[in-house]
Coordinates of C-alpha atoms and ligand atoms in Angstrom, one line a residue:
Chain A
X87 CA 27.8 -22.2 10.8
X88 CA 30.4 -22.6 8.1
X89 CA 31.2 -20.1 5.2
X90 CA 29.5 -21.6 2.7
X91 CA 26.0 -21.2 4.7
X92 CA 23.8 -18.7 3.7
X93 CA 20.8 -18.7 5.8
X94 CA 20.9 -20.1 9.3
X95 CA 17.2 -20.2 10.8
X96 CA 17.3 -21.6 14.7
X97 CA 13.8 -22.7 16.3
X98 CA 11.9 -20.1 14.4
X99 CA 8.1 -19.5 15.5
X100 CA 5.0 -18.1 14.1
X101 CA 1.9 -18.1 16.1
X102 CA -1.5 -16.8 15.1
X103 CA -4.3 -15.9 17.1
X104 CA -2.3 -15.7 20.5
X105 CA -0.6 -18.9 20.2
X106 CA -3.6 -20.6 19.0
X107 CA -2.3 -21.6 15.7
X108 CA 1.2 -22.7 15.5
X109 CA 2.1 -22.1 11.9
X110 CA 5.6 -23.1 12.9
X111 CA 6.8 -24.7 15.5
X112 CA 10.5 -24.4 16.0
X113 CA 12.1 -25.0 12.9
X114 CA 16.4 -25.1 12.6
X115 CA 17.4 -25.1 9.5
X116 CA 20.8 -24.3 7.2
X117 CA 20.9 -23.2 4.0
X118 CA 24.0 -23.6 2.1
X119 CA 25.4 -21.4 -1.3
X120 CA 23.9 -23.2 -4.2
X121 CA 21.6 -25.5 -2.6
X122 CA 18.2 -26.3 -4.1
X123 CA 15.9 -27.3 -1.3
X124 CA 12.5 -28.2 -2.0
X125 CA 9.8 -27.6 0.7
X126 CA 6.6 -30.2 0.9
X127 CA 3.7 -30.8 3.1
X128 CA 0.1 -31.2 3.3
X129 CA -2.0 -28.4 3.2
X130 CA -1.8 -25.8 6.5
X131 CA 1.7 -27.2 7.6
X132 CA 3.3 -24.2 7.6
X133 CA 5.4 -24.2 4.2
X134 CA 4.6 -20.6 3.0
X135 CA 4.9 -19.0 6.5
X136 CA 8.1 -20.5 7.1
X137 CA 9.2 -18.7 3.3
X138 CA 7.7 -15.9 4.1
X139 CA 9.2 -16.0 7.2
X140 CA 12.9 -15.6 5.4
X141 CA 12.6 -12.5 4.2
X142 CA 10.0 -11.2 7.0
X143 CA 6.9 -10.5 4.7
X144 CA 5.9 -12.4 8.3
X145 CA 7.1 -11.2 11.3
X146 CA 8.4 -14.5 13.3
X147 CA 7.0 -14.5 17.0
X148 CA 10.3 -16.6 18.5
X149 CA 13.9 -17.3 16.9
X150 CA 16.3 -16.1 14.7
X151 CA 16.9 -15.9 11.0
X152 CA 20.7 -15.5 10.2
X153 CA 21.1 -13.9 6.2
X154 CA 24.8 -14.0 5.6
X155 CA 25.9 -13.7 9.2
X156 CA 23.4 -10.8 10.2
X157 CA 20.5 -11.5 12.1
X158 CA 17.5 -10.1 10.4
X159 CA 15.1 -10.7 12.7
X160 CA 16.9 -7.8 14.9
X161 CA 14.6 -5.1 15.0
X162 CA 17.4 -2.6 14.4
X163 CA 18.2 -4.5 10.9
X164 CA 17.2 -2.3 7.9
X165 CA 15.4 -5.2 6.5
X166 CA 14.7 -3.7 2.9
X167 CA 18.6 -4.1 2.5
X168 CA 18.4 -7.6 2.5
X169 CA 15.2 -7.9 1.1
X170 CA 16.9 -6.9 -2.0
X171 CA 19.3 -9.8 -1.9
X172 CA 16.4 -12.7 -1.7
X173 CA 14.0 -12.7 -4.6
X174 CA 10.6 -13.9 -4.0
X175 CA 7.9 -15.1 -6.8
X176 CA 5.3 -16.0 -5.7
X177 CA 1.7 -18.3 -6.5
X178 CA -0.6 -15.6 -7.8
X179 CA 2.6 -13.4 -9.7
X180 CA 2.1 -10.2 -8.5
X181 CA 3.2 -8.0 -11.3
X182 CA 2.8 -4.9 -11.2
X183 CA -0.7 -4.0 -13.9
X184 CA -0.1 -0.8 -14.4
X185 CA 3.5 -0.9 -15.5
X186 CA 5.0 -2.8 -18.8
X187 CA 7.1 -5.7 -18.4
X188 CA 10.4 -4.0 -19.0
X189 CA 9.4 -1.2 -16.2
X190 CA 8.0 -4.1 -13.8
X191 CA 12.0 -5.6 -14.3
X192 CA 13.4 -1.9 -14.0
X193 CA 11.5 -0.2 -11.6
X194 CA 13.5 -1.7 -8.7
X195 CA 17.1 -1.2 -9.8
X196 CA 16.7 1.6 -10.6
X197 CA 14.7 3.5 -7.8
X198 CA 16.6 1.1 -4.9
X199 CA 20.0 0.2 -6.6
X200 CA 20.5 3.8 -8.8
X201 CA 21.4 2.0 -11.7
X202 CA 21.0 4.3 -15.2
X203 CA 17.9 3.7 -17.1
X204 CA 20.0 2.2 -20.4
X205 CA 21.6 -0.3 -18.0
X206 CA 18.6 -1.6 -16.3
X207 CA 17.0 -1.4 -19.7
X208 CA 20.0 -3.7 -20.9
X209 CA 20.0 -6.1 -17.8
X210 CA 16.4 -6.6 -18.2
X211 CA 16.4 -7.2 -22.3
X212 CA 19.2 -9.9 -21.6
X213 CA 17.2 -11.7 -19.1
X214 CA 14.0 -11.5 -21.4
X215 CA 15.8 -13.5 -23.8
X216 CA 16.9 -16.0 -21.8
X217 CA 13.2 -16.5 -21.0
X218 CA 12.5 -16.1 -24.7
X219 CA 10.1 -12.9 -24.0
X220 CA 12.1 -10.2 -25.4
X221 CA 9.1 -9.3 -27.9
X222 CA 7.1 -8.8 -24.9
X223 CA 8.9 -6.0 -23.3
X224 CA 6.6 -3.3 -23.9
X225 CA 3.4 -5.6 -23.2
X226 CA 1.0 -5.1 -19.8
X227 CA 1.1 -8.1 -17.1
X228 CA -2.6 -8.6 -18.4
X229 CA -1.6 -9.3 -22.0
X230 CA 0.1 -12.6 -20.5
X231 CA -0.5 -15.8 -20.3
X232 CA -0.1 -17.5 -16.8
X233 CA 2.8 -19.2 -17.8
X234 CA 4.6 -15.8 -19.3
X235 CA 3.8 -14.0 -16.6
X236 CA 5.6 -16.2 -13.8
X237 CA 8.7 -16.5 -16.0
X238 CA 8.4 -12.2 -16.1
X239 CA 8.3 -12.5 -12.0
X240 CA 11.3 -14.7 -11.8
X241 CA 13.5 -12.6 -13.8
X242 CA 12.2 -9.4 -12.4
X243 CA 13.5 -10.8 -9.1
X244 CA 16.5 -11.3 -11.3
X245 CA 16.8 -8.2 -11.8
X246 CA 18.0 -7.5 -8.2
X247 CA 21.0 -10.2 -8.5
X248 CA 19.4 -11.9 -5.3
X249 CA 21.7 -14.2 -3.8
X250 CA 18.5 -16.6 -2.8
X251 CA 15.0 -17.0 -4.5
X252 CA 12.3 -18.2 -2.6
X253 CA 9.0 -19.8 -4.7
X254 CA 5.8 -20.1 -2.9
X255 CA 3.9 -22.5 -5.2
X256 CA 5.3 -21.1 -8.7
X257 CA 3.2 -23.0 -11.0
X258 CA -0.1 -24.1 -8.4
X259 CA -1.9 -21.3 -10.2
X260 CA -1.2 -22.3 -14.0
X261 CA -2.8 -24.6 -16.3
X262 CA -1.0 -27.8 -16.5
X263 CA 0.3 -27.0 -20.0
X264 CA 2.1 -24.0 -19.3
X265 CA 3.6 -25.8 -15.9
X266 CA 6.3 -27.2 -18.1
X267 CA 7.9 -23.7 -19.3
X268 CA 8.5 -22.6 -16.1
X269 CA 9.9 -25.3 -14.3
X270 CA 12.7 -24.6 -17.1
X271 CA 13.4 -21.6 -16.6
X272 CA 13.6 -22.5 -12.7
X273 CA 15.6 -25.8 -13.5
X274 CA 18.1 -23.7 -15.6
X275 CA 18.5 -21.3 -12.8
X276 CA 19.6 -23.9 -10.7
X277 CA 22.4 -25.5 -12.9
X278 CA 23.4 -22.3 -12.8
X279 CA 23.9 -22.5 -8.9
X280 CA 21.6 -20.5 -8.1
X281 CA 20.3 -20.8 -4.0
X282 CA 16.4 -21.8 -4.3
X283 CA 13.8 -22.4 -1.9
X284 CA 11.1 -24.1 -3.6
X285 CA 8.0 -24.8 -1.9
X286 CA 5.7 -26.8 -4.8
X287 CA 4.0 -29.9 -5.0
X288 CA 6.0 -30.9 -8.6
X289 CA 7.5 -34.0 -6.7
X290 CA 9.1 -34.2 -10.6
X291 CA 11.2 -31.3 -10.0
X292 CA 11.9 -32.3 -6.7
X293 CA 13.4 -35.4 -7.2
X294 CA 15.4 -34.0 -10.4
X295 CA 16.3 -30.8 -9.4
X296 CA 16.4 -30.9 -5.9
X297 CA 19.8 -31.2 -3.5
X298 CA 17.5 -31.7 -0.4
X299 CA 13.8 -32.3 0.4
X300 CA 12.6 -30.8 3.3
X301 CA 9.0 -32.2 4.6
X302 CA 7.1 -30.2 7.1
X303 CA 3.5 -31.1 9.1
X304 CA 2.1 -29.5 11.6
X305 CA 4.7 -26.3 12.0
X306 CA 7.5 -28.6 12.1
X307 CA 10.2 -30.6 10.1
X308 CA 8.9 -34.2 10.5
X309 CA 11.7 -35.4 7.7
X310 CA 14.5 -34.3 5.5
X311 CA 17.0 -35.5 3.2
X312 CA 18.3 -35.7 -0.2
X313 CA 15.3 -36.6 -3.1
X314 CA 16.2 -40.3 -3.6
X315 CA 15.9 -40.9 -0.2
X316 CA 12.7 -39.0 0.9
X317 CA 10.9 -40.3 -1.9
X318 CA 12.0 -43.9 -2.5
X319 CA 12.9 -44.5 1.4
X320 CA 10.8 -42.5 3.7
X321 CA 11.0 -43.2 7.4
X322 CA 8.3 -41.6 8.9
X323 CA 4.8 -42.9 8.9
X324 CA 3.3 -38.9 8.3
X325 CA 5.9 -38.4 5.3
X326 CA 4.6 -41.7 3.6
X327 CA 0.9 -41.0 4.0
X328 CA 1.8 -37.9 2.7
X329 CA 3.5 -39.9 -0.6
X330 CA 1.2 -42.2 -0.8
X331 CA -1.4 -39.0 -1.4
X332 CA 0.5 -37.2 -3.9
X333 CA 2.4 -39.3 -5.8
Chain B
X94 CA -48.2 41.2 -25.4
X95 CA -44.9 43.2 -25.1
X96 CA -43.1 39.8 -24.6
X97 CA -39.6 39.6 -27.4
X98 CA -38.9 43.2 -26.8
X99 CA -39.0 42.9 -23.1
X100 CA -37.0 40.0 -23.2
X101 CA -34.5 41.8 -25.4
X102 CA -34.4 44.7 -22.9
X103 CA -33.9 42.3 -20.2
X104 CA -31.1 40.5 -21.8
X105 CA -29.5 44.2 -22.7
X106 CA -29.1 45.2 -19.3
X107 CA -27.9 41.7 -17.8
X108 CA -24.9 41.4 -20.1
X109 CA -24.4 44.3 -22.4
X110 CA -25.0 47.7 -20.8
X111 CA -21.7 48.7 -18.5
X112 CA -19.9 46.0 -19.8
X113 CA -21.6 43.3 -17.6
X114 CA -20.6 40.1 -19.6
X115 CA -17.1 41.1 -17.9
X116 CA -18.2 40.5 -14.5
X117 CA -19.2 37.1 -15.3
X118 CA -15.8 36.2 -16.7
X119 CA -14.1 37.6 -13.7
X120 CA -16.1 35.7 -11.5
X121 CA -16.0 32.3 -13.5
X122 CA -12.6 32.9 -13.5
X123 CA -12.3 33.4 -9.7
X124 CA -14.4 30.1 -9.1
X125 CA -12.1 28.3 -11.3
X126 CA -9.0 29.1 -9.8
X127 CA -10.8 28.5 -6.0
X128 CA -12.0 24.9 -7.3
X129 CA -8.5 24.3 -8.9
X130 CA -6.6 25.3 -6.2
X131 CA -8.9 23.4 -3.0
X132 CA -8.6 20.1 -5.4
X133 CA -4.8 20.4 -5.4
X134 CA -4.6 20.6 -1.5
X135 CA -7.7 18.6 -1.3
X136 CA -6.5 15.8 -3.0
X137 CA -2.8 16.2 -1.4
X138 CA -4.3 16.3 2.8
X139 CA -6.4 13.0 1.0
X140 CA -3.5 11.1 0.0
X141 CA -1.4 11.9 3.2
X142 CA -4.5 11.1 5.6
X143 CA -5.5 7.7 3.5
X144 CA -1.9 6.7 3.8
X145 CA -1.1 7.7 7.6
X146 CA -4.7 5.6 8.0
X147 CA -3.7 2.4 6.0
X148 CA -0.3 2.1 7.6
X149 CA -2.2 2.2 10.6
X150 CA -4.2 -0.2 10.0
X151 CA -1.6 -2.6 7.6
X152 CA 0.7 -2.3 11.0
X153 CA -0.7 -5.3 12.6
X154 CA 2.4 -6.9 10.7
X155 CA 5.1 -5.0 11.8
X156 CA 5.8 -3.2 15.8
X157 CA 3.4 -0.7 16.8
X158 CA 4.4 2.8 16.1
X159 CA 3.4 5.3 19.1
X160 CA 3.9 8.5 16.6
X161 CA 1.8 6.8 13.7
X162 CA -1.1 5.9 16.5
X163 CA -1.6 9.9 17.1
X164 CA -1.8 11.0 13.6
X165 CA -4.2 8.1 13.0
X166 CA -5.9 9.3 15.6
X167 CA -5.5 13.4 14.7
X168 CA -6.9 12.5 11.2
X169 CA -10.2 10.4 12.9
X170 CA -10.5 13.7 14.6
X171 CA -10.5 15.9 11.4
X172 CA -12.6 13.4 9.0
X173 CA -15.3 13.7 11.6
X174 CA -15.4 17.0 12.2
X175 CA -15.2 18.1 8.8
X176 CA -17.8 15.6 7.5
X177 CA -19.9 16.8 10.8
X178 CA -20.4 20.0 9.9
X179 CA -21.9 22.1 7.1
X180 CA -19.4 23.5 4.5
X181 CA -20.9 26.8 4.9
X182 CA -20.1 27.4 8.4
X183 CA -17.1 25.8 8.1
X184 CA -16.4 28.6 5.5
X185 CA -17.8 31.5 7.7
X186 CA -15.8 30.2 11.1
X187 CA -12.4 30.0 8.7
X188 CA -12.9 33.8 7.5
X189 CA -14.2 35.3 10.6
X190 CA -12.7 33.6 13.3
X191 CA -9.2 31.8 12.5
X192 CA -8.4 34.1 10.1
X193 CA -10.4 37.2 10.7
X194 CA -7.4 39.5 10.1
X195 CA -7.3 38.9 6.6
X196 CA -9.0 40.5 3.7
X197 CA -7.5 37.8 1.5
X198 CA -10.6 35.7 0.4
X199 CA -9.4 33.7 -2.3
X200 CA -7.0 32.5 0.3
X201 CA -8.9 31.4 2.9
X202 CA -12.1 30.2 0.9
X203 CA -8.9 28.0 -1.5
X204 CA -7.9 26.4 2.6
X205 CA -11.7 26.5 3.4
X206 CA -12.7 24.1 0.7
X207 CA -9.3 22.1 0.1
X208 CA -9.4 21.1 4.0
X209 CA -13.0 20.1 3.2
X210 CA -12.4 18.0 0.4
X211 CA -9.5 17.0 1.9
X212 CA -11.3 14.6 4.5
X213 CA -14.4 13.7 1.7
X214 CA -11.0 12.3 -0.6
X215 CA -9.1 10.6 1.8
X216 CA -12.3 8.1 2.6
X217 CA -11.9 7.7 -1.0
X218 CA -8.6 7.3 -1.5
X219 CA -8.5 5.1 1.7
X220 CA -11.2 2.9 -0.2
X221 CA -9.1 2.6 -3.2
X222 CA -5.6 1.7 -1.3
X223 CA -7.3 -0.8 0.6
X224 CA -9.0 -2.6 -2.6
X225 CA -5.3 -2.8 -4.4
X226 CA -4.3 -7.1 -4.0
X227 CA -2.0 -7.3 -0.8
X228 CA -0.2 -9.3 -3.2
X229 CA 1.0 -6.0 -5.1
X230 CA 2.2 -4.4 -0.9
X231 CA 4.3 -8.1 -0.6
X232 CA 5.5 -7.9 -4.3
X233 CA 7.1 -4.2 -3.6
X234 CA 8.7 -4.9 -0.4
X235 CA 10.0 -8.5 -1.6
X236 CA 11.9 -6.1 -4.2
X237 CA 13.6 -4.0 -1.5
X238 CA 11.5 -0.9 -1.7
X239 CA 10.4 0.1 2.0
X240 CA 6.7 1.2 3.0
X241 CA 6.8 4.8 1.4
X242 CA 8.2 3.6 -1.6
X243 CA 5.8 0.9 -2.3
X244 CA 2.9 3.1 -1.3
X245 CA 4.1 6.2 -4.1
X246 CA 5.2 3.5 -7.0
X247 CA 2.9 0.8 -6.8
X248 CA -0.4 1.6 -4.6
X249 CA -1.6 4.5 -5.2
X250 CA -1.2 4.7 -8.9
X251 CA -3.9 1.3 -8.6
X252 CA -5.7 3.4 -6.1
X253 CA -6.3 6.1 -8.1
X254 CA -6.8 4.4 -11.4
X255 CA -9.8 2.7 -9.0
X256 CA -10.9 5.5 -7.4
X257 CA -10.9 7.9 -10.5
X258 CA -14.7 7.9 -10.8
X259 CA -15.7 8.9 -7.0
X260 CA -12.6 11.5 -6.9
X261 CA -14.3 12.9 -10.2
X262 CA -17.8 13.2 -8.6
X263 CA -15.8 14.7 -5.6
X264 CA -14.5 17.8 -8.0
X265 CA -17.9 18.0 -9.8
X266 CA -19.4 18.7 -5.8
X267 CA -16.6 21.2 -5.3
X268 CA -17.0 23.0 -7.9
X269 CA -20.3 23.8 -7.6
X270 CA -20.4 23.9 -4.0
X271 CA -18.1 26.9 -4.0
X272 CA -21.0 29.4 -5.1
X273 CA -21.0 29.4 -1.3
X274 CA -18.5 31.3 -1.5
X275 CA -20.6 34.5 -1.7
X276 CA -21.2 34.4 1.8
X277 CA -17.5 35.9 2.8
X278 CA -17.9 38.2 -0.2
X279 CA -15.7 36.6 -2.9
X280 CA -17.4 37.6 -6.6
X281 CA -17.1 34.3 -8.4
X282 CA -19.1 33.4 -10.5
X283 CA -22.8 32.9 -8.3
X284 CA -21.6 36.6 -6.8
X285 CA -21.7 37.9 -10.3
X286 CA -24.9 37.2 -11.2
X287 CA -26.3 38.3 -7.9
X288 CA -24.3 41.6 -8.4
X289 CA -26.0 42.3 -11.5
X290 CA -29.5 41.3 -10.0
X291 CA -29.3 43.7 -7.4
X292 CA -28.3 46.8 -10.1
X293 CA -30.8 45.5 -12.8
X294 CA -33.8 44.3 -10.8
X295 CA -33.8 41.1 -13.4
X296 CA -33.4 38.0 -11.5
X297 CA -34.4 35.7 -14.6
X298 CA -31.3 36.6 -17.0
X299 CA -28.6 36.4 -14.9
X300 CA -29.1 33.4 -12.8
X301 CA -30.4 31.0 -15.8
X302 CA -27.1 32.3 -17.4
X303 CA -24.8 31.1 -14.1
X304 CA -26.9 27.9 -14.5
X305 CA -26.0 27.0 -17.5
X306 CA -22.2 28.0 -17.5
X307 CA -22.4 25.7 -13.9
X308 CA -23.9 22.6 -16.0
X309 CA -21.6 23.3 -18.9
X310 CA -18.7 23.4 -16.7
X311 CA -19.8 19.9 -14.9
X312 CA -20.6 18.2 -18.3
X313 CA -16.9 19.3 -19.6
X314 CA -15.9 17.8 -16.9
X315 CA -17.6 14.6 -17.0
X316 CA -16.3 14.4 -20.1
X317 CA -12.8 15.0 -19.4
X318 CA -13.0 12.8 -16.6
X319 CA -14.1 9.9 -18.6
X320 CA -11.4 10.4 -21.8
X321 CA -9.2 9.9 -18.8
X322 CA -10.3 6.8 -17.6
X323 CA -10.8 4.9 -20.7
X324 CA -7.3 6.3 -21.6
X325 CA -6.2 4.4 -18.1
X326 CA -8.0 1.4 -18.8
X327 CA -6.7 1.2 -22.4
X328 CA -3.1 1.0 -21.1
X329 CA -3.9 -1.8 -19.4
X330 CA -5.4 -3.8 -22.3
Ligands
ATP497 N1 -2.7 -14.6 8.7 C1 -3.0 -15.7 9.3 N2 -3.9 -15.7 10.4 C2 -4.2 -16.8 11.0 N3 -3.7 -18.1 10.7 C3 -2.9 -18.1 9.6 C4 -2.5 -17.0 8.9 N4 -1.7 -17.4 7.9 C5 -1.5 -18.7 8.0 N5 -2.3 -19.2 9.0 C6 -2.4 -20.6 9.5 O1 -1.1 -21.1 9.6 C7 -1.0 -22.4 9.2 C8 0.1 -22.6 8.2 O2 -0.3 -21.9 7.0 P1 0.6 -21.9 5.6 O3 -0.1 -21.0 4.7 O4 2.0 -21.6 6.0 O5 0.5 -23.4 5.1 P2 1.0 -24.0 3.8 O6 1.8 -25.2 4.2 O7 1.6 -23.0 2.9 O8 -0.4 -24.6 3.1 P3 -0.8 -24.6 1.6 O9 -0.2 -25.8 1.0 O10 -2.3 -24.7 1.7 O11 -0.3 -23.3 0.9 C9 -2.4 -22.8 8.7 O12 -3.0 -23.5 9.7 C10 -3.0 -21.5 8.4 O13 -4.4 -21.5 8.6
MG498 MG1 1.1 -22.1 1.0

């Protein structure tokens, strides 16, 4: 593990059901500062447990999960400290309905991280712009359209000045028109070197914006390597089924 | 027929004569403040049972916590009993037996009736934490707030904007369920009226008089109650 890795997962499992289901399977994997690794797989192979499994909204049944040298999956590691660090948006959103946009962006640095109202307030107007929702501060989550809404979640995670953001299927849940808007803001966010973790099935944004595709089936990593590769040469016969589905 | 000037007679001696109408303001006055007061710590024993109950049961996730597995457990205890047993004798056993050294009725008949509500809300509250999206439980915690903090900011505000209806018809039962009240000797507002019966020997005038200031009460109420709500649901729009 060199300095420049950020997350070190070694042979991390999740079993349901008594060991019935192996959601994962042993997965070792680095993630390095500023990488962009996109996660894909068929249906059921594991992609969003093993997210969720970074930042322990799932409770791993074997291995470890390193986050900047500390082992968070120590039971004796106050994990809301580093929850802080690693933003999450996920499929569905999960705003916050009864608070405005501007309070769903504040309401965590202010309550965890102390900061003064005005400041948040001023952080939070800043990042609205970049998303070209500043007008919509003062709206409700339910006065949004899919796409607006999931640009909102990724810069309320912003908000937090994670140090990793982890998508679960950002844009399976919009129409196909409002897709587009928030791959950009996502693409943008990684030019600007931002650490991602993409799981999607926007083999587009793979390829374009990815530094490494990681493929999963079955609980386990079947294939990885950079875009070109996975996609134009893929080795495995289970990776180019899987191509041959979705592309 | 002697009918308008016995009537008149009647309604003389129920709220003129000795200054009568004054006893009925005392004792809607003292019902008021017992409903008030048993809502406040009714709704407070809710929220801290629903929540011990729902981190019970949302544990799965996380290592099993020995302390939070008796308190689940204490609170079982308490829903059943209380929701076992009539309000009435839990009101008499309170006053003469736990606290039978006290003459301090508004006291006991306030714990009486907010321990009571206490276990009817937290089924309710319960109902409505458990009907908020998981989504908005992985949300909070993805942010860095812990269990507590999720619950307070994101929860049960959702709860209780769900739940606002039930928790209404609960302080509509409570308030007319403390005419019970009488039993330990406490002159609200049912007391009153029975006071003046037994002085007058006129059952009619009093009682239809408690009746109505009852169903005024509970139709203010209703009311209030559902300003509120389309004032929640408005901010939402
Ligand atoms: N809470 C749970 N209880 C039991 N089994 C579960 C649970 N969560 C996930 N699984 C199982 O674990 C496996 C991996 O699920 P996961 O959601 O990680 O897949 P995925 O790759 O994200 O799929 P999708 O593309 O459909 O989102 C599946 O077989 C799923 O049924
Ligand atoms: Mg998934």
């Amino acid at each position: 593990m060199n300095d420049k890795t950020l997350i070190s997962v070694s042979d991390l499992k999740k079993y349901y059901n008594g060991g019935s289901i192996k959601a994962l399977d042993g997965i070792s994997e680095e993630i390095r500062k500023g990488e962009v690794v996109v996660v894909i797989g068929p249906s059921g192979s594991g992609k969003s447990t093993f997210l969720r499994c970074l930042n322990l909204l799932e409770v791993p049944t074997g291995g470890h999960i390193l986050f900047n040298g500390a082992d968070i999956t120590d039971e004796k590691t106050d994990i809301n400290l580093h929850r802080r660090k690693m933003g999450m948006v996920f499929q569905h959103f999960n705003l916050f309905p009864h608070m405005t946009i501007l309070r769903n962006m504040t309401a965590a640095p202010i309550k965890i991280l102390k900061r003064r109202r005005e400041e948040a307030d001023a952080q939070a107007m800043a990042l609205l712009k970049r998303v070209g929702l500043e007008d919509r501060a003062n709206a409700y989550p339910s006065q949004l359209s899919g796409g607006q809404k999931q640009r909102i979640a990724i810069v309320r995670a912003l908000c937090m000045s994670p140090e990793v953001m982890l998508f679960d299927e950002p844009t399976s849940a919009l129409d196909p028109e409002m897709v587009g808007e928030v791959l950009e803001v996502m693409k943008q966010l990684a030019n600007e070197g931002m650490t991602m973790i993409v799981v999607t099935h926007e083999m587009g944004f793979a390829r374009e914006v990815g530094s490494r595709v990681i493929f999963m089936d079955e609980g386990r990593v079947v294939e990885e390597n950079t875009p070109s590769a996975v996609f134009d040469r893929p080795q495995s016969g289970r990776l180019k089924s899987f191509l041959a589905k979705v592309l | 027929m002697e009918f308008w000037p016995e009537l008149q007679k009647d309604f003389y001696q129920s709220f003129v004569e000795g200054g009568r109408w004054l006893l009925y303001i005392k004792g809607l006055g003292t019902t008021l403040l017992v409903t008030l007061l048993a809502l406040i710590l009714g709704i407070a024993l809710g929220i801290i049972i629903a929540v011990i109950r729902a981190a019970h049961d949302q544990q799965a996730l996380r290592k099993v916590n020995p302390v939070l597995k008796i308190l689940n457990a204490l609170c079982k205890v308490y829903t059943t009993v209380i929701r076992g047993t009539p309000m009435m004798v839990q009101l008499l056993i309170m006053y003469f037996v736990i606290f039978s050294n006290t003459r301090n009725q508004i006291g006991v008949a306030v714990l009486a009736f907010g321990i009571n509500s206490g276990a009817y809300a937290s089924e309710i509250i319960r109902g409505g934490i458990m009907s908020v999206d998981p989504g908005q439980m992985e949300a909070g915690r993805s942010l860095g707030f812990g269990y507590a903090g999720t619950m307070r900011l994101i929860i049960i505000p959702q709860a209780i904007k769900m739940i606002l209806p039930a928790l209404g018809n609960e302080l509509i039962t409570l308030l007319k369920e403390t005419s019970i009240v009488t039993v330990i000797g406490l002159r609200d507002l049912t007391k009153a009226a029975m006071l003046i019966q037994g002085k007058t020997y006129q059952a009619f005038m009093p009682l239809i008089a408690i009746a109505l200031i009852y169903l005024a009460l509970v139709m203010i109420l209703s009311w209030l109650l559902g300003s509120l709500e389309r004032r929640l649901r408005a901010s939402e729009r």
